[in-house]
Amino acid sequence: MRVLAVGDIIGKPGRKALKYVLRGYRDLVDLVIVNVENSAGGFGITKKVYEELKSMGVDFMTSGNHIWDKKEVYEFINSAPDLLRPANYPQGVPGRGYGIFEKKGVRFALINLMGRSFLDSNLENPFATFDKIYREVSQETPIIIVDFHAETTSEKWAFGIYADGRASLVYGTHTHVPTADQVILKGGTGYITDVGMSGCWYSVIGMKPNAVIERFIKGIPQKYEVEEKEDLVFNGILVDIDELSGKTLRIERLQQYIKKDQLAEVMV
Amino acid sequence: MRVLAVGDIIGKPGRKALKYVLRGYRDLVDLVIVNVENSAGGFGITKKVYEELKSMGVDFMTSGNHIWDKKEVYEFINSAPDLLRPANYPQGVPGRGYGIFEKKGVRFALINLMGRSFLDSNLENPFATFDKIYREVSQETPIIIVDFHAETTSEKWAFGIYADGRASLVYGTHTHVPTADQVILKGGTGYITDVGMSGCWYSVIGMKPNAVIERFIKGIPQKYEVEEKEDLVFNGILVDIDELSGKTLRIERLQQYIKKDQLAEVMV
Amino acid sequence: MRVLAVGDIIGKPGRKALKYVLRGYRDLVDLVIVNVENSAGGFGITKKVYEELKSMGVDFMTSGNHIWDKKEVYEFINSAPDLLRPANYPQGVPGRGYGIFEKKGVRFALINLMGRSFLDSNLENPFATFDKIYREVSQETPIIIVDFHAETTSEKWAFGIYADGRASLVYGTHTHVPTADQVILKGGTGYITDVGMSGCWYSVIGMKPNAVIERFIKGIPQKYEVEEKEDLVFNGILVDIDELSGKTLRIERLQQYIKKDQLAEVMV
Amino acid sequence: MRVLAVGDIIGKPGRKALKYVLRGYRDLVDLVIVNVENSAGGFGITKKVYEELKSMGVDFMTSGNHIWDKKEVYEFINSAPDLLRPANYPQGVPGRGYGIFEKKGVRFALINLMGRSFLDSNLENPFATFDKIYREVSQETPIIIVDFHAETTSEKWAFGIYADGRASLVYGTHTHVPTADQVILKGGTGYITDVGMSGCWYSVIGMKPNAVIERFIKGIPQKYEVEEKEDLVFNGILVDIDELSGKTLRIERLQQYIKKDQLAEVMV
Ligand SMILES: [Fe+2]
Ligand SMILES: [Fe+2]
Ligand SMILES: [Fe+2]
Ligand SMILES: [Fe+2]
Ligand SMILES: [Fe+2]
Ligand SMILES: [Fe+2]
Ligand SMILES: [Fe+2]
Ligand SMILES: [Fe+2]
């Protein structure tokens, strides 16, 4: 099973970069998973963006701390089984955090988790949550894919090694910068610390630089807006998972810099 | 001028990986800069390790928050002009944070800075510190190299764009994971969010996994020790800087996985 | 000189509590200083609230991180010399952080500073900023009053002892809970870690409890609103400062629980 | 039932202050509970200190994040049923977090919990942990006492109101500064945000000021040591709990400044 996993896509430029790449890769992969926490204007997701992403060929969506930014998500998340929020949100939180799904006749589990270090101390332990979900889903399928949305490299690597041999694939999201440590761990789990974002590359993690720089220089609050005027970058990973064993056979970064005029010719 | 810049080297395995790579690259590059904050047993640096690194061919050393971990550093840092600590430590802190140096007849400035977000709120503003140093060193040389030691991707990218067109090269350290966003910014500054660590690859950012995992699972303090029994990874960047303009012409990651038996044959 | 210093007043209930207390104390004290960062709807200050506070008899206003929440503050802060924001905001930030003022013929300095630990790493060092301001204002008056707006007790006590013998009074704000450690330090500086808030007492630091509790239980964002339906509490300190020496002679907490019907009879 | 609850006692001066006060109060109260996380040299507890405290008349001990600092605690915590560590440490952590105990024929539950905001994101949710323990212990006794060890005032007040009407008493520890908001909440729960520390008063939360100030000024690590040469302060609360209803009838702060020579005359 060939998976294209995509990290945080940032607003409209992120969606455009995704669309541009999917045009070429949609038919070459079996499964497309995208982290959508910043897909609508950089903050959260709307129903309209959700549908736009589905129509591009996104199969499943994961997310993270920003999933709640657009309030309308509360209205549709429960009726969108292909849109996950981190599974270690406590009981009573809308939406679901994992599921067993099927694509092209292959069953697999998709789990979304969130780290707590420097991110949100109010969540349940992601390691323990994984154990519990693993006990359930490993009865059903050897293919277990985890989007681990977290800030620190230590929590991500610790989780990767913790899940090594149990998960098929653990990929990080949230920092918006792709890491170059993609690897197959000793137990067969594909791992990367962060897939990175898709959006305008000359930006501060997808946002207009000036406001962010001003924040660091003056210390006063700023309004952050998605950078839209620059050329784009797409970041994702291509992963081949053995359907019998659930082991990752190959994990490879897919990075494309896309000039605005390239984009123009394919977008309608 | 061809620069090999290396991120956090973790204890003995980090030093071994560095030595292995320098054997091949030492003569191919003009300048070798290494971040040494974790070079001695994973925490800080000793005089002995400093000398070991010099004898391998390391020209200059940068560092970060862990530079103070081995107390003996206070004794030799003032007499080691090639060992920097972040320049935005307040007045009165031992050591120096930048300098104008010469190698093979080429003068260049090397600046070490540290971010504050999620790292240390007690430092001076790294953006303002850069401005001040820039005013001074840019009188002397167009070649200005910055090791920006920081935790968050937003502070690193914000700084990169802030320094774009002024610094020749801004490379990040501290997270111990190499990023795949090496690029030449619009103003000609070479940039990468993090060079990544050198040490045992199957580890939590260089340390034995079990203690770190235990910390995340149980919440009680653990003793962290350098992982030493696994194969190694080396992470660095190769950067060509134009000596007249100070612009980066090429920036490329250098990553090498090194098996323990490969190592054995070259180490004495 | 008798000073009534008041901490964070939370929205309308905070302003009501202040008005109620000032009715009795306004004529008994020489100087009224109020922290206004939460005075307008719990977040920031408006021109209208500023004028309401002036008309109650507030002489000077200090603030903290929330001062920027209502955007209109940018329009009037530069023309309101009696409204301070922390002095250790970097250069270029609107408003002023300290001043030498006169009341009833007595000249005094009022300084607003903000801590950085767990609060905002983008500010200048408050200790060093104090040194600089102290050198200037101590030429003019021995009476130096500091509102130190900070999160941690260690940064507050460290600053208090640091300024002991130089400041007349160092009082903390920001945590919204009054502390019971008011004391005259060995050098003559009056000190309290936090003056505490004024607002509805049965609340989470002035806000409606349910949303805050929900945040801790479910981890998802909540809209915080000022609690308005409960009885009130007023927290302040009464401080006598010797006008010749600038030493604090007496520091005492002033706390009043005010029932809603008591309030009704005095408010119009 | 009259309870004397004491917050963080800091090293030897804290133990002395406690001993001094207990001399007078031991026979006037039914139950003495002390937070011991800083009782041995400022960091953790040893068997010897544990026994010293028992011999002074301490009935039960609570703790917090620093309980693990002296490694020997792992050896005796499991055999010391009167020494609690926060109950929301995950499964597998040594020691116990709550218990049903009896004193003078009265049964009561004592629960130790720890907040997570700015303190430790690796713990279980203290609100949910309380619910679970409450369901169990409320079957056995209406008297339920909680030491809520936490950093932020918002987490503490949120918990207080959350437990209002269920817990008899919720008192905070950890910040080392006593708060002046002791109150009986609307449901009958006695509440205070922090009991405060006992130790040398002219100190930074019990420690020698110079090293802490140096940390804030220079940003480099410092060795923190218990301040021992100054006069002492004792902070505690006296709480009367109705044995039938479990409601708090009275909650009052007990604060005593103790001169070193006063101490001399009673200590042997
Ligand atoms: Fe994101
Ligand atoms: Fe995120
Ligand atoms: Fe490091
Ligand atoms: Fe570091
Ligand atoms: Fe406030
Ligand atoms: Fe504040
Ligand atoms: Fe403590
Ligand atoms: Fe503590």
mmCIF file of C-alpha atoms in Angstrom, chain A:
data_model
loop_
_atom_site.group_PDB
_atom_site.id
_atom_site.type_symbol
_atom_site.label_atom_id
_atom_site.label_comp_id
_atom_site.label_asym_id
_atom_site.label_seq_id
_atom_site.Cartn_x
_atom_site.Cartn_y
_atom_site.Cartn_z
ATOM 1 C CA MET A 1 0.000 0.000 0.000
ATOM 2 C CA ARG A 2 1.446 3.308 -1.081
ATOM 3 C CA VAL A 3 0.594 6.216 1.156
ATOM 4 C CA LEU A 4 1.055 9.914 0.519
ATOM 5 C CA ALA A 5 0.991 11.637 3.896
ATOM 6 C CA VAL A 6 0.924 15.412 3.949
ATOM 7 C CA GLY A 7 1.581 17.698 6.918
ATOM 8 C CA ASP A 8 0.004 21.026 7.813
ATOM 9 C CA ILE A 9 -1.348 22.752 4.723
ATOM 10 C CA ILE A 10 -1.485 26.487 5.250
ATOM 11 C CA GLY A 11 -4.523 28.291 3.885
ATOM 12 C CA LYS A 12 -5.173 28.763 0.204
ATOM 13 C CA PRO A 13 -1.518 28.484 -0.913
ATOM 14 C CA GLY A 14 -1.315 25.189 0.939
ATOM 15 C CA ARG A 15 -4.429 23.892 -0.768
ATOM 16 C CA LYS A 16 -3.134 25.011 -4.150
ATOM 17 C CA ALA A 17 0.199 23.278 -3.640
ATOM 18 C CA LEU A 18 -1.641 20.145 -2.616
ATOM 19 C CA LYS A 19 -3.906 20.277 -5.646
ATOM 20 C CA TYR A 20 -0.921 20.798 -7.925
ATOM 21 C CA VAL A 21 0.875 17.767 -6.567
ATOM 22 C CA LEU A 22 -2.186 15.543 -6.398
ATOM 23 C CA ARG A 23 -2.782 16.142 -10.079
ATOM 24 C CA GLY A 24 0.359 14.098 -10.678
ATOM 25 C CA TYR A 25 0.383 11.737 -7.724
ATOM 26 C CA ARG A 26 -3.270 10.962 -7.068
ATOM 27 C CA ASP A 27 -3.283 7.913 -9.280
ATOM 28 C CA LEU A 28 0.139 6.719 -8.192
ATOM 29 C CA VAL A 29 -0.760 6.295 -4.542
ATOM 30 C CA ASP A 30 -3.402 4.270 -2.766
ATOM 31 C CA LEU A 31 -4.100 6.581 0.098
ATOM 32 C CA VAL A 32 -3.830 10.331 0.648
ATOM 33 C CA ILE A 33 -3.818 11.685 4.204
ATOM 34 C CA VAL A 34 -3.565 15.422 4.888
ATOM 35 C CA ASN A 35 -3.264 17.414 8.108
ATOM 36 C CA VAL A 36 -5.881 20.137 7.832
ATOM 37 C CA GLU A 37 -5.527 22.115 11.062
ATOM 38 C CA ASN A 38 -4.388 25.226 9.189
ATOM 39 C CA SER A 39 -6.254 24.646 5.932
ATOM 40 C CA ALA A 40 -8.833 27.437 6.197
ATOM 41 C CA GLY A 41 -7.157 30.840 6.289
ATOM 42 C CA GLY A 42 -4.348 29.389 8.368
ATOM 43 C CA PHE A 43 -6.582 28.581 11.309
ATOM 44 C CA GLY A 44 -8.830 25.537 11.450
ATOM 45 C CA ILE A 45 -11.103 24.136 8.784
ATOM 46 C CA THR A 46 -14.511 25.017 7.370
ATOM 47 C CA LYS A 47 -17.091 22.761 5.745
ATOM 48 C CA LYS A 48 -16.314 24.389 2.407
ATOM 49 C CA VAL A 49 -12.590 23.704 2.675
ATOM 50 C CA TYR A 50 -13.316 20.170 3.833
ATOM 51 C CA GLU A 51 -15.320 19.591 0.693
ATOM 52 C CA GLU A 52 -12.725 21.218 -1.526
ATOM 53 C CA LEU A 53 -10.127 18.855 -0.099
ATOM 54 C CA LYS A 54 -12.334 15.822 -0.614
ATOM 55 C CA SER A 55 -12.934 16.822 -4.218
ATOM 56 C CA MET A 56 -9.161 17.008 -4.811
ATOM 57 C CA GLY A 57 -8.817 13.402 -3.801
ATOM 58 C CA VAL A 58 -7.880 13.621 -0.141
ATOM 59 C CA ASP A 59 -8.963 10.378 1.489
ATOM 60 C CA PHE A 60 -8.452 11.155 5.148
ATOM 61 C CA MET A 61 -7.686 14.210 7.210
ATOM 62 C CA THR A 62 -5.827 14.522 10.469
ATOM 63 C CA SER A 63 -5.356 17.608 12.575
ATOM 64 C CA GLY A 64 -4.061 19.099 15.811
ATOM 65 C CA ASN A 65 -4.414 21.967 18.237
ATOM 66 C CA HIS A 66 -5.736 24.412 15.596
ATOM 67 C CA ILE A 67 -8.616 22.182 14.494
ATOM 68 C CA TRP A 68 -11.048 24.143 16.713
ATOM 69 C CA ASP A 69 -10.196 27.611 15.380
ATOM 70 C CA LYS A 70 -13.156 27.900 13.014
ATOM 71 C CA LYS A 71 -16.194 27.379 15.185
ATOM 72 C CA GLU A 72 -18.251 25.713 12.441
ATOM 73 C CA VAL A 73 -16.066 22.612 12.794
ATOM 74 C CA TYR A 74 -18.142 21.685 15.840
ATOM 75 C CA GLU A 75 -21.146 21.377 13.526
ATOM 76 C CA PHE A 76 -19.718 18.929 11.041
ATOM 77 C CA ILE A 77 -16.858 17.052 12.685
ATOM 78 C CA ASN A 78 -19.137 14.398 14.138
ATOM 79 C CA SER A 79 -20.601 13.626 10.733
ATOM 80 C CA ALA A 80 -17.234 13.559 8.965
ATOM 81 C CA PRO A 81 -15.738 10.160 9.804
ATOM 82 C CA ASP A 82 -12.752 10.831 7.557
ATOM 83 C CA LEU A 83 -11.706 13.913 9.551
ATOM 84 C CA LEU A 84 -9.792 13.073 12.722
ATOM 85 C CA ARG A 85 -8.742 15.184 15.675
ATOM 86 C CA PRO A 86 -6.115 13.950 18.150
ATOM 87 C CA ALA A 87 -7.345 10.804 19.890
ATOM 88 C CA ASN A 88 -5.932 11.846 23.234
ATOM 89 C CA TYR A 89 -8.377 14.676 23.696
ATOM 90 C CA PRO A 90 -10.349 13.749 26.799
ATOM 91 C CA GLN A 91 -13.760 12.120 26.744
ATOM 92 C CA GLY A 92 -16.586 14.356 25.673
ATOM 93 C CA VAL A 93 -14.650 16.200 22.990
ATOM 94 C CA PRO A 94 -16.425 16.207 19.597
ATOM 95 C CA GLY A 95 -15.122 14.140 16.725
ATOM 96 C CA ARG A 96 -13.074 11.000 16.701
ATOM 97 C CA GLY A 97 -9.363 10.388 16.998
ATOM 98 C CA TYR A 98 -8.870 7.162 15.119
ATOM 99 C CA GLY A 99 -10.648 4.649 12.966
ATOM 100 C CA ILE A 100 -10.313 1.469 10.983
ATOM 101 C CA PHE A 101 -10.894 2.295 7.370
ATOM 102 C CA GLU A 102 -10.674 0.537 4.040
ATOM 103 C CA LYS A 103 -9.203 1.701 0.763
ATOM 104 C CA LYS A 104 -8.896 -0.400 -2.394
ATOM 105 C CA GLY A 105 -9.801 -3.450 -0.369
ATOM 106 C CA VAL A 106 -7.073 -2.917 2.213
ATOM 107 C CA ARG A 107 -8.020 -2.291 5.814
ATOM 108 C CA PHE A 108 -5.856 -0.052 7.921
ATOM 109 C CA ALA A 109 -6.021 1.931 11.124
ATOM 110 C CA LEU A 110 -5.381 5.659 11.131
ATOM 111 C CA ILE A 111 -4.605 7.282 14.480
ATOM 112 C CA ASN A 112 -4.140 10.970 15.223
ATOM 113 C CA LEU A 113 -2.303 11.841 18.448
ATOM 114 C CA MET A 114 -0.983 15.058 19.955
ATOM 115 C CA GLY A 115 2.096 15.645 22.080
ATOM 116 C CA ARG A 116 1.881 17.646 25.276
ATOM 117 C CA SER A 117 5.346 19.191 25.799
ATOM 118 C CA PHE A 118 5.211 22.943 25.114
ATOM 119 C CA LEU A 119 1.881 22.370 23.382
ATOM 120 C CA ASP A 120 -1.083 21.464 25.565
ATOM 121 C CA SER A 121 -0.882 19.997 29.036
ATOM 122 C CA ASN A 122 -4.619 19.309 29.122
ATOM 123 C CA LEU A 123 -4.565 16.219 26.927
ATOM 124 C CA GLU A 124 -4.398 12.584 27.916
ATOM 125 C CA ASN A 125 -1.066 10.790 27.713
ATOM 126 C CA PRO A 126 -0.456 10.049 24.020
ATOM 127 C CA PHE A 127 1.714 7.023 24.806
ATOM 128 C CA ALA A 128 -0.975 5.395 26.934
ATOM 129 C CA THR A 129 -3.694 6.373 24.470
ATOM 130 C CA PHE A 130 -1.721 4.670 21.725
ATOM 131 C CA ASP A 131 -1.418 1.490 23.806
ATOM 132 C CA LYS A 132 -5.165 1.349 24.282
ATOM 133 C CA ILE A 133 -6.004 2.008 20.655
ATOM 134 C CA TYR A 134 -3.306 -0.380 19.512
ATOM 135 C CA ARG A 135 -4.795 -3.230 21.542
ATOM 136 C CA GLU A 136 -8.064 -2.668 19.730
ATOM 137 C CA VAL A 137 -6.999 -1.995 16.166
ATOM 138 C CA SER A 138 -4.181 -4.518 15.990
ATOM 139 C CA GLN A 139 -6.858 -7.198 16.243
ATOM 140 C CA GLU A 140 -8.232 -5.973 12.955
ATOM 141 C CA THR A 141 -5.297 -5.008 10.786
ATOM 142 C CA PRO A 142 -1.490 -4.951 10.800
ATOM 143 C CA ILE A 143 -1.459 -1.576 9.032
ATOM 144 C CA ILE A 144 -1.420 1.179 11.621
ATOM 145 C CA ILE A 145 -0.629 4.756 10.621
ATOM 146 C CA VAL A 146 -0.051 7.519 13.179
ATOM 147 C CA ASP A 147 0.026 11.299 12.698
ATOM 148 C CA PHE A 148 1.812 12.464 15.849
ATOM 149 C CA HIS A 149 1.193 16.205 16.093
ATOM 150 C CA ALA A 150 3.748 17.617 18.512
ATOM 151 C CA GLU A 151 6.210 20.407 19.188
ATOM 152 C CA THR A 152 9.367 18.843 20.550
ATOM 153 C CA THR A 153 11.724 16.542 18.762
ATOM 154 C CA SER A 154 12.257 14.550 21.965
ATOM 155 C CA GLU A 155 8.574 13.721 22.425
ATOM 156 C CA LYS A 156 8.330 12.742 18.753
ATOM 157 C CA TRP A 157 11.387 10.500 18.684
ATOM 158 C CA ALA A 158 10.427 8.982 22.033
ATOM 159 C CA PHE A 159 7.027 8.127 20.643
ATOM 160 C CA GLY A 160 8.471 6.765 17.417
ATOM 161 C CA ILE A 161 10.724 4.351 19.259
ATOM 162 C CA TYR A 162 7.936 3.534 21.706
ATOM 163 C CA ALA A 163 5.656 2.530 18.822
ATOM 164 C CA ASP A 164 8.431 0.867 16.830
ATOM 165 C CA GLY A 165 7.346 -2.609 15.788
ATOM 166 C CA ARG A 166 3.707 -1.869 16.472
ATOM 167 C CA ALA A 167 2.830 1.074 14.242
ATOM 168 C CA SER A 168 3.466 0.787 10.503
ATOM 169 C CA LEU A 169 4.238 4.462 10.246
ATOM 170 C CA VAL A 170 4.669 7.355 12.671
ATOM 171 C CA TYR A 171 4.972 10.766 11.088
ATOM 172 C CA GLY A 172 5.106 14.067 12.880
ATOM 173 C CA THR A 173 3.275 17.282 12.088
ATOM 174 C CA HIS A 174 2.823 20.737 13.717
ATOM 175 C CA THR A 175 6.208 22.451 13.397
ATOM 176 C CA HIS A 176 5.596 23.285 9.718
ATOM 177 C CA VAL A 177 9.192 22.457 8.828
ATOM 178 C CA PRO A 178 10.059 19.159 7.107
ATOM 179 C CA THR A 179 12.729 17.121 8.805
ATOM 180 C CA ALA A 180 15.356 15.070 7.030
ATOM 181 C CA ASP A 181 15.376 12.104 9.398
ATOM 182 C CA GLN A 182 12.921 9.831 7.577
ATOM 183 C CA VAL A 183 13.952 6.287 8.392
ATOM 184 C CA ILE A 184 12.709 2.778 8.959
ATOM 185 C CA LEU A 185 13.163 2.069 12.656
ATOM 186 C CA LYS A 186 14.602 -1.229 13.857
ATOM 187 C CA GLY A 187 11.181 -2.799 14.378
ATOM 188 C CA GLY A 188 9.965 -1.874 10.910
ATOM 189 C CA THR A 189 8.094 1.324 11.685
ATOM 190 C CA GLY A 190 8.505 4.128 9.179
ATOM 191 C CA TYR A 191 9.332 7.350 10.986
ATOM 192 C CA ILE A 192 9.846 11.057 10.340
ATOM 193 C CA THR A 193 9.875 13.811 12.944
ATOM 194 C CA ASP A 194 7.897 16.260 10.831
ATOM 195 C CA VAL A 195 6.469 16.121 7.352
ATOM 196 C CA GLY A 196 6.536 19.907 7.130
ATOM 197 C CA MET A 197 4.012 22.350 5.775
ATOM 198 C CA SER A 198 2.697 23.181 2.339
ATOM 199 C CA GLY A 199 2.179 26.855 1.525
ATOM 200 C CA CYS A 200 4.274 29.857 0.538
ATOM 201 C CA TRP A 201 7.877 29.015 1.186
ATOM 202 C CA TYR A 202 9.193 32.529 1.825
ATOM 203 C CA SER A 203 7.193 32.961 5.001
ATOM 204 C CA VAL A 204 7.406 32.217 8.692
ATOM 205 C CA ILE A 205 5.955 28.702 8.773
ATOM 206 C CA GLY A 206 3.370 29.758 6.205
ATOM 207 C CA MET A 207 2.490 33.169 7.626
ATOM 208 C CA LYS A 208 3.480 36.671 6.523
ATOM 209 C CA PRO A 209 6.911 37.341 8.024
ATOM 210 C CA ASN A 210 6.502 40.947 9.088
ATOM 211 C CA ALA A 211 3.955 40.392 11.841
ATOM 212 C CA VAL A 212 5.873 37.460 13.277
ATOM 213 C CA ILE A 213 9.161 39.342 13.223
ATOM 214 C CA GLU A 214 7.461 42.330 14.837
ATOM 215 C CA ARG A 215 6.234 40.055 17.626
ATOM 216 C CA PHE A 216 9.769 38.893 18.360
ATOM 217 C CA ILE A 217 11.169 42.414 18.200
ATOM 218 C CA LYS A 218 8.532 44.396 20.047
ATOM 219 C CA GLY A 219 6.760 41.792 22.138
ATOM 220 C CA ILE A 220 3.275 43.109 21.410
ATOM 221 C CA PRO A 221 0.486 41.011 19.892
ATOM 222 C CA GLN A 222 0.196 40.870 16.120
ATOM 223 C CA LYS A 223 -2.394 39.641 13.683
ATOM 224 C CA TYR A 224 -0.984 36.680 11.808
ATOM 225 C CA GLU A 225 -2.091 36.175 8.229
ATOM 226 C CA VAL A 226 -1.345 33.510 5.678
ATOM 227 C CA GLU A 227 1.366 34.543 3.221
ATOM 228 C CA GLU A 228 -0.198 34.320 -0.230
ATOM 229 C CA LYS A 229 2.003 36.249 -2.633
ATOM 230 C CA GLU A 230 5.099 34.050 -2.802
ATOM 231 C CA ASP A 231 5.971 30.875 -4.642
ATOM 232 C CA LEU A 232 4.897 27.636 -3.055
ATOM 233 C CA VAL A 233 6.425 24.605 -1.471
ATOM 234 C CA PHE A 234 4.795 21.242 -1.061
ATOM 235 C CA ASN A 235 6.031 18.801 1.577
ATOM 236 C CA GLY A 236 4.851 15.249 1.990
ATOM 237 C CA ILE A 237 6.084 11.715 2.397
ATOM 238 C CA LEU A 238 5.624 8.686 0.201
ATOM 239 C CA VAL A 239 5.515 5.467 2.165
ATOM 240 C CA ASP A 240 5.171 1.893 1.021
ATOM 241 C CA ILE A 241 3.679 -0.366 3.640
ATOM 242 C CA ASP A 242 3.694 -4.125 3.320
ATOM 243 C CA GLU A 243 0.076 -5.176 3.572
ATOM 244 C CA LEU A 244 0.757 -8.535 5.186
ATOM 245 C CA SER A 245 3.260 -7.578 7.835
ATOM 246 C CA GLY A 246 2.297 -3.947 8.265
ATOM 247 C CA LYS A 247 5.977 -2.995 8.075
ATOM 248 C CA THR A 248 7.184 0.051 6.178
ATOM 249 C CA LEU A 249 9.223 -0.956 3.158
ATOM 250 C CA ARG A 250 10.191 2.500 1.984
ATOM 251 C CA ILE A 251 9.774 6.023 3.281
ATOM 252 C CA GLU A 252 10.784 8.980 1.221
ATOM 253 C CA ARG A 253 10.237 12.707 1.365
ATOM 254 C CA LEU A 254 8.416 14.399 -1.459
ATOM 255 C CA GLN A 255 9.249 18.081 -1.700
ATOM 256 C CA GLN A 256 8.316 20.344 -4.568
ATOM 257 C CA TYR A 257 8.936 24.037 -5.003
ATOM 258 C CA ILE A 258 6.234 25.396 -7.296
ATOM 259 C CA LYS A 259 6.483 28.749 -9.044
ATOM 260 C CA LYS A 260 3.338 30.822 -9.186
ATOM 261 C CA ASP A 261 3.222 30.678 -12.984
ATOM 262 C CA GLN A 262 3.525 26.899 -12.978
ATOM 263 C CA LEU A 263 0.536 26.912 -10.735
ATOM 264 C CA ALA A 264 -1.452 29.215 -12.939
ATOM 265 C CA GLU A 265 -1.367 26.855 -15.841
ATOM 266 C CA VAL A 266 -2.938 23.968 -13.957
ATOM 267 C CA MET A 267 -5.380 25.691 -11.667
ATOM 268 C CA VAL A 268 -8.741 26.747 -12.963
#
